Amino acid sequence: MPQSKKPRLQATKAPRESVRILITGGRIQRRIQEIAKQIRKDFPDEPLHLVSVLKGGVFFLTDLARSISGEVSFDFIAVSSYGQNTHSSGQVRLTRDLDSSVEGKTVIVVEDILDTGMTLQYLLRLFEQRKPKHLRVAVLLDKPERRIADVRADYVGFSIPNEFVVGYGLDYAERYRNLRYVGILTLGSDTKKVVAEK
Ligand code: IMP
Ligand code: MG
């Protein structure tokens, strides 16, 4: 008796993810040039000390630092937050401190995205205690709808809708950071593929 060749359903666990471009790499670069000029205009004669938050702010910092004329130095800090549903500032934790003191310096905090604002609120409190000469904030992206903490950025690249975005430093489970553009991530539901038996 020949075996029947029935198709069978094979469940695959991997969700079908897709990224839709929201802001092209070109637009990001042009906006960074404008922000760099604005920062230098606001502080024409000051050495500027950029402090970026690892890891998401890294590309913004490197592009911004190279676009600001005059004296620029930079440093890195890292924080971890205990999930998205945080409602108190106690839930952000410092995991890597700066290498050098910010006392007396003109400090620009460089962040990838301002979402609830809890991270920035924590950082601003920390830096204010360390007596910088000036303290300013530059964020590439701002999601104003999600704000919980009463903080704002001095320099904003783009205001975006309440969507989960990846690219240009921003990740989903450590992936997509290396995209040159910013895109909206869509997670498909578990898919079932029909696989015909041979
Ligand atoms: P906040 O403390 O809620 O403002 O969150 C800031 C951090 O959450 C950012 O630095 C990102 O690491 C992360 N985050 C917030 N929104 C997004 C997003 O849409 N995509 C990727 N990461 C995000
Ligand atoms: Mg971040």
mmCIF file of C-alpha atoms and ligand atoms in Angstrom:
data_model
loop_
_atom_site.group_PDB
_atom_site.id
_atom_site.type_symbol
_atom_site.label_atom_id
_atom_site.label_comp_id
_atom_site.label_asym_id
_atom_site.label_seq_id
_atom_site.Cartn_x
_atom_site.Cartn_y
_atom_site.Cartn_z
ATOM 1 C CA MET A 1 0.000 0.000 0.000
ATOM 2 C CA PRO A 2 1.462 3.373 -0.953
ATOM 3 C CA GLN A 3 1.605 5.868 1.920
ATOM 4 C CA SER A 4 -0.868 8.757 1.671
ATOM 5 C CA LYS A 5 0.766 12.143 1.014
ATOM 6 C CA LYS A 6 -1.395 14.312 3.236
ATOM 7 C CA PRO A 7 -0.295 17.883 3.913
ATOM 8 C CA ARG A 8 0.404 18.507 7.585
ATOM 9 C CA LEU A 9 0.252 21.659 9.659
ATOM 10 C CA GLN A 10 3.537 22.639 11.212
ATOM 11 C CA ALA A 11 3.455 25.296 13.903
ATOM 12 C CA THR A 12 6.438 27.634 13.897
ATOM 13 C CA LYS A 13 7.180 29.562 17.073
ATOM 14 C CA ALA A 14 9.071 32.438 15.459
ATOM 15 C CA PRO A 15 6.863 35.522 15.186
ATOM 16 C CA ARG A 16 7.002 37.336 11.870
ATOM 17 C CA GLU A 17 8.570 40.679 12.695
ATOM 18 C CA SER A 18 8.685 43.564 10.323
ATOM 19 C CA VAL A 19 10.105 47.066 10.424
ATOM 20 C CA ARG A 20 8.478 49.940 8.563
ATOM 21 C CA ILE A 21 10.650 53.010 7.977
ATOM 22 C CA LEU A 22 9.520 56.034 9.990
ATOM 23 C CA ILE A 23 12.544 58.330 9.641
ATOM 24 C CA THR A 24 15.145 57.757 6.951
ATOM 25 C CA GLY A 25 18.861 57.829 7.664
ATOM 26 C CA GLY A 26 19.147 60.969 5.524
ATOM 27 C CA ARG A 27 16.566 62.860 7.553
ATOM 28 C CA ILE A 28 18.281 61.792 10.788
ATOM 29 C CA GLN A 29 21.634 63.094 9.549
ATOM 30 C CA ARG A 30 20.182 66.416 8.372
ATOM 31 C CA ARG A 31 18.393 66.965 11.675
ATOM 32 C CA ILE A 32 21.577 66.191 13.614
ATOM 33 C CA GLN A 33 23.418 68.910 11.658
ATOM 34 C CA GLU A 34 20.704 71.402 12.676
ATOM 35 C CA ILE A 35 20.833 70.371 16.345
ATOM 36 C CA ALA A 36 24.638 70.588 16.356
ATOM 37 C CA LYS A 37 24.482 74.142 14.980
ATOM 38 C CA GLN A 38 21.837 75.125 17.526
ATOM 39 C CA ILE A 39 23.871 73.753 20.440
ATOM 40 C CA ARG A 40 26.983 75.625 19.302
ATOM 41 C CA LYS A 41 24.911 78.794 18.854
ATOM 42 C CA ASP A 42 23.595 78.466 22.417
ATOM 43 C CA PHE A 43 27.118 77.957 23.814
ATOM 44 C CA PRO A 44 29.424 79.754 21.355
ATOM 45 C CA ASP A 45 32.587 79.727 23.419
ATOM 46 C CA GLU A 46 32.227 76.792 25.777
ATOM 47 C CA PRO A 47 33.900 73.406 25.658
ATOM 48 C CA LEU A 48 30.976 70.959 25.523
ATOM 49 C CA HIS A 49 30.880 67.655 27.373
ATOM 50 C CA LEU A 50 28.447 65.161 25.840
ATOM 51 C CA VAL A 51 27.256 62.319 28.053
ATOM 52 C CA SER A 52 25.489 59.480 26.343
ATOM 53 C CA VAL A 53 23.374 56.739 27.799
ATOM 54 C CA LEU A 54 24.493 53.294 26.687
ATOM 55 C CA LYS A 55 23.697 51.660 24.482
ATOM 56 C CA GLY A 56 20.868 53.318 22.587
ATOM 57 C CA GLY A 57 22.366 56.808 22.507
ATOM 58 C CA VAL A 58 25.690 55.758 21.000
ATOM 59 C CA PHE A 59 25.091 56.536 17.320
ATOM 60 C CA PHE A 60 23.376 59.812 18.124
ATOM 61 C CA LEU A 61 26.339 60.803 20.289
ATOM 62 C CA THR A 62 28.979 59.902 17.709
ATOM 63 C CA ASP A 63 27.185 61.709 14.867
ATOM 64 C CA LEU A 64 26.349 64.723 17.039
ATOM 65 C CA ALA A 65 29.861 65.003 18.503
ATOM 66 C CA ARG A 66 31.395 65.066 15.016
ATOM 67 C CA SER A 67 28.944 67.724 13.841
ATOM 68 C CA ILE A 68 29.509 70.261 16.632
ATOM 69 C CA SER A 69 32.312 72.680 15.888
ATOM 70 C CA GLY A 70 34.885 73.632 18.501
ATOM 71 C CA GLU A 71 35.910 71.782 21.632
ATOM 72 C CA VAL A 72 33.890 68.666 22.431
ATOM 73 C CA SER A 73 34.554 65.791 24.826
ATOM 74 C CA PHE A 74 32.327 62.871 25.725
ATOM 75 C CA ASP A 75 31.663 60.152 28.252
ATOM 76 C CA PHE A 76 29.225 57.296 28.799
ATOM 77 C CA ILE A 77 26.877 56.180 31.524
ATOM 78 C CA ALA A 78 24.609 53.142 31.698
ATOM 79 C CA VAL A 79 21.369 52.587 33.570
ATOM 80 C CA SER A 80 18.903 49.769 33.788
ATOM 81 C CA SER A 81 15.220 50.185 34.366
ATOM 82 C CA TYR A 82 12.950 47.615 35.903
ATOM 83 C CA GLY A 83 10.473 47.281 33.070
ATOM 84 C CA GLN A 84 8.150 49.646 31.274
ATOM 85 C CA ASN A 85 5.488 49.929 33.984
ATOM 86 C CA THR A 86 7.627 51.815 36.408
ATOM 87 C CA HIS A 87 5.880 54.480 38.422
ATOM 88 C CA SER A 88 8.653 55.667 40.659
ATOM 89 C CA SER A 89 12.094 57.059 40.028
ATOM 90 C CA GLY A 90 13.558 54.430 42.400
ATOM 91 C CA GLN A 91 13.192 51.922 39.626
ATOM 92 C CA VAL A 92 16.067 53.198 37.514
ATOM 93 C CA ARG A 93 19.488 51.951 38.564
ATOM 94 C CA LEU A 94 22.992 53.071 37.634
ATOM 95 C CA THR A 95 24.990 50.206 36.131
ATOM 96 C CA ARG A 96 28.006 52.112 34.796
ATOM 97 C CA ASP A 97 29.146 55.497 36.041
ATOM 98 C CA LEU A 98 31.037 58.207 34.147
ATOM 99 C CA ASP A 99 34.821 58.090 33.837
ATOM 100 C CA SER A 100 35.334 61.747 34.702
ATOM 101 C CA SER A 101 33.720 64.428 36.860
ATOM 102 C CA VAL A 102 31.151 66.770 35.297
ATOM 103 C CA GLU A 103 31.720 69.521 37.868
ATOM 104 C CA GLY A 104 31.982 72.944 36.233
ATOM 105 C CA LYS A 105 31.404 71.511 32.745
ATOM 106 C CA THR A 106 28.748 72.347 30.181
ATOM 107 C CA VAL A 107 27.069 68.965 29.980
ATOM 108 C CA ILE A 108 24.703 67.785 27.264
ATOM 109 C CA VAL A 109 22.946 64.517 28.064
ATOM 110 C CA VAL A 110 22.471 62.648 24.790
ATOM 111 C CA GLU A 111 19.636 60.118 24.773
ATOM 112 C CA ASP A 112 18.095 58.010 22.041
ATOM 113 C CA ILE A 113 14.471 58.452 23.094
ATOM 114 C CA LEU A 114 12.415 60.225 25.712
ATOM 115 C CA ASP A 115 9.521 57.959 26.574
ATOM 116 C CA THR A 116 8.062 57.936 30.110
ATOM 117 C CA GLY A 117 10.908 60.225 31.167
ATOM 118 C CA MET A 118 11.845 58.095 34.184
ATOM 119 C CA THR A 119 15.393 57.484 32.943
ATOM 120 C CA LEU A 120 16.019 61.136 32.195
ATOM 121 C CA GLN A 121 14.545 62.258 35.514
ATOM 122 C CA TYR A 122 16.918 59.913 37.328
ATOM 123 C CA LEU A 123 19.931 61.124 35.317
ATOM 124 C CA LEU A 124 19.135 64.813 35.712
ATOM 125 C CA ARG A 125 18.874 64.424 39.494
ATOM 126 C CA LEU A 126 22.185 62.560 39.536
ATOM 127 C CA PHE A 127 24.016 65.118 37.393
ATOM 128 C CA GLU A 128 22.568 68.155 39.165
ATOM 129 C CA GLN A 129 24.130 66.893 42.413
ATOM 130 C CA ARG A 130 27.502 66.889 40.667
ATOM 131 C CA LYS A 131 27.431 70.624 39.970
ATOM 132 C CA PRO A 132 27.881 71.059 36.212
ATOM 133 C CA LYS A 133 28.126 74.624 34.916
ATOM 134 C CA HIS A 134 25.194 74.011 32.553
ATOM 135 C CA LEU A 135 23.039 70.917 32.085
ATOM 136 C CA ARG A 136 21.084 70.365 28.871
ATOM 137 C CA VAL A 137 19.364 67.407 27.225
ATOM 138 C CA ALA A 138 19.376 66.314 23.588
ATOM 139 C CA VAL A 139 17.130 63.441 22.489
ATOM 140 C CA LEU A 140 16.823 62.091 18.995
ATOM 141 C CA LEU A 141 13.218 60.996 19.504
ATOM 142 C CA ASP A 142 10.441 62.161 21.780
ATOM 143 C CA LYS A 143 7.216 60.283 22.499
ATOM 144 C CA PRO A 144 5.299 62.978 24.398
ATOM 145 C CA GLU A 145 2.142 60.863 24.788
ATOM 146 C CA ARG A 146 3.934 58.415 27.075
ATOM 147 C CA ARG A 147 5.338 60.907 29.562
ATOM 148 C CA ILE A 148 5.026 60.151 33.276
ATOM 149 C CA ALA A 149 7.912 62.152 34.753
ATOM 150 C CA ASP A 150 7.908 65.938 34.458
ATOM 151 C CA VAL A 151 10.990 66.304 32.276
ATOM 152 C CA ARG A 152 11.655 67.812 28.891
ATOM 153 C CA ALA A 153 14.503 67.910 26.424
ATOM 154 C CA ASP A 154 16.188 71.112 25.248
ATOM 155 C CA TYR A 155 16.949 69.660 21.819
ATOM 156 C CA VAL A 156 14.585 67.196 20.143
ATOM 157 C CA GLY A 157 15.300 65.494 16.842
ATOM 158 C CA PHE A 158 11.808 64.241 16.050
ATOM 159 C CA SER A 159 8.532 63.998 17.940
ATOM 160 C CA ILE A 160 7.001 60.620 17.142
ATOM 161 C CA PRO A 161 3.683 58.866 17.807
ATOM 162 C CA ASN A 162 3.287 56.241 20.505
ATOM 163 C CA GLU A 163 4.761 53.321 18.561
ATOM 164 C CA PHE A 164 7.596 50.961 19.411
ATOM 165 C CA VAL A 165 10.536 51.965 17.254
ATOM 166 C CA VAL A 166 13.890 50.383 16.488
ATOM 167 C CA GLY A 167 17.053 51.354 14.667
ATOM 168 C CA TYR A 168 19.736 54.017 14.936
ATOM 169 C CA GLY A 169 20.667 52.693 18.383
ATOM 170 C CA LEU A 170 17.239 51.576 19.524
ATOM 171 C CA ASP A 171 16.749 47.868 19.995
ATOM 172 C CA TYR A 172 14.234 45.126 20.396
ATOM 173 C CA ALA A 173 15.929 42.378 22.454
ATOM 174 C CA GLU A 174 19.330 43.823 21.422
ATOM 175 C CA ARG A 175 18.523 43.568 17.717
ATOM 176 C CA TYR A 176 18.028 46.297 15.074
ATOM 177 C CA ARG A 177 20.362 48.822 16.742
ATOM 178 C CA ASN A 178 22.546 48.910 13.630
ATOM 179 C CA LEU A 179 19.855 50.155 11.215
ATOM 180 C CA ARG A 180 20.670 53.573 9.732
ATOM 181 C CA TYR A 181 17.007 54.562 9.912
ATOM 182 C CA VAL A 182 14.321 54.508 12.611
ATOM 183 C CA GLY A 183 11.407 52.206 11.930
ATOM 184 C CA ILE A 184 8.218 51.007 13.578
ATOM 185 C CA LEU A 185 8.475 47.404 14.701
ATOM 186 C CA THR A 186 5.518 45.110 14.184
ATOM 187 C CA LEU A 187 5.466 41.746 15.871
ATOM 188 C CA GLY A 188 3.355 39.239 13.948
ATOM 189 C CA SER A 189 1.398 36.601 15.859
ATOM 190 C CA ASP A 190 2.659 33.018 15.812
ATOM 191 C CA THR A 191 2.319 31.778 12.303
ATOM 192 C CA LYS A 192 1.345 28.383 11.048
ATOM 193 C CA LYS A 193 2.864 27.176 7.843
ATOM 194 C CA VAL A 194 1.406 24.460 5.727
ATOM 195 C CA VAL A 195 4.198 22.094 4.814
ATOM 196 C CA ALA A 196 3.441 19.439 2.234
ATOM 197 C CA GLU A 197 5.072 16.107 2.966
ATOM 198 C CA LYS A 198 7.241 14.817 0.221
HETATM 199 P P1 IMP B 1 11.940 56.179 29.631
HETATM 200 O O1 IMP B 1 12.688 56.054 30.911
HETATM 201 O O2 IMP B 1 10.582 55.547 29.693
HETATM 202 O O3 IMP B 1 11.880 57.575 29.064
HETATM 203 O O4 IMP B 1 12.631 55.228 28.601
HETATM 204 C C1 IMP B 1 13.806 55.478 28.026
HETATM 205 C C2 IMP B 1 14.394 54.205 27.481
HETATM 206 O O5 IMP B 1 13.429 53.190 27.154
HETATM 207 C C3 IMP B 1 15.074 54.540 26.201
HETATM 208 O O6 IMP B 1 16.370 55.019 26.421
HETATM 209 C C4 IMP B 1 15.030 53.230 25.461
HETATM 210 O O7 IMP B 1 16.124 52.430 25.853
HETATM 211 C C5 IMP B 1 13.743 52.582 25.927
HETATM 212 N N1 IMP B 1 12.662 52.822 24.961
HETATM 213 C C6 IMP B 1 11.588 53.617 25.102
HETATM 214 N N2 IMP B 1 10.802 53.608 24.013
HETATM 215 C C7 IMP B 1 11.410 52.761 23.135
HETATM 216 C C8 IMP B 1 11.087 52.328 21.793
HETATM 217 O O8 IMP B 1 10.084 52.710 21.150
HETATM 218 N N3 IMP B 1 11.964 51.459 21.230
HETATM 219 C C9 IMP B 1 13.088 51.009 21.854
HETATM 220 N N4 IMP B 1 13.421 51.382 23.098
HETATM 221 C C10 IMP B 1 12.594 52.260 23.735
HETATM 222 MG MG MG B 2 18.158 53.983 26.180
#
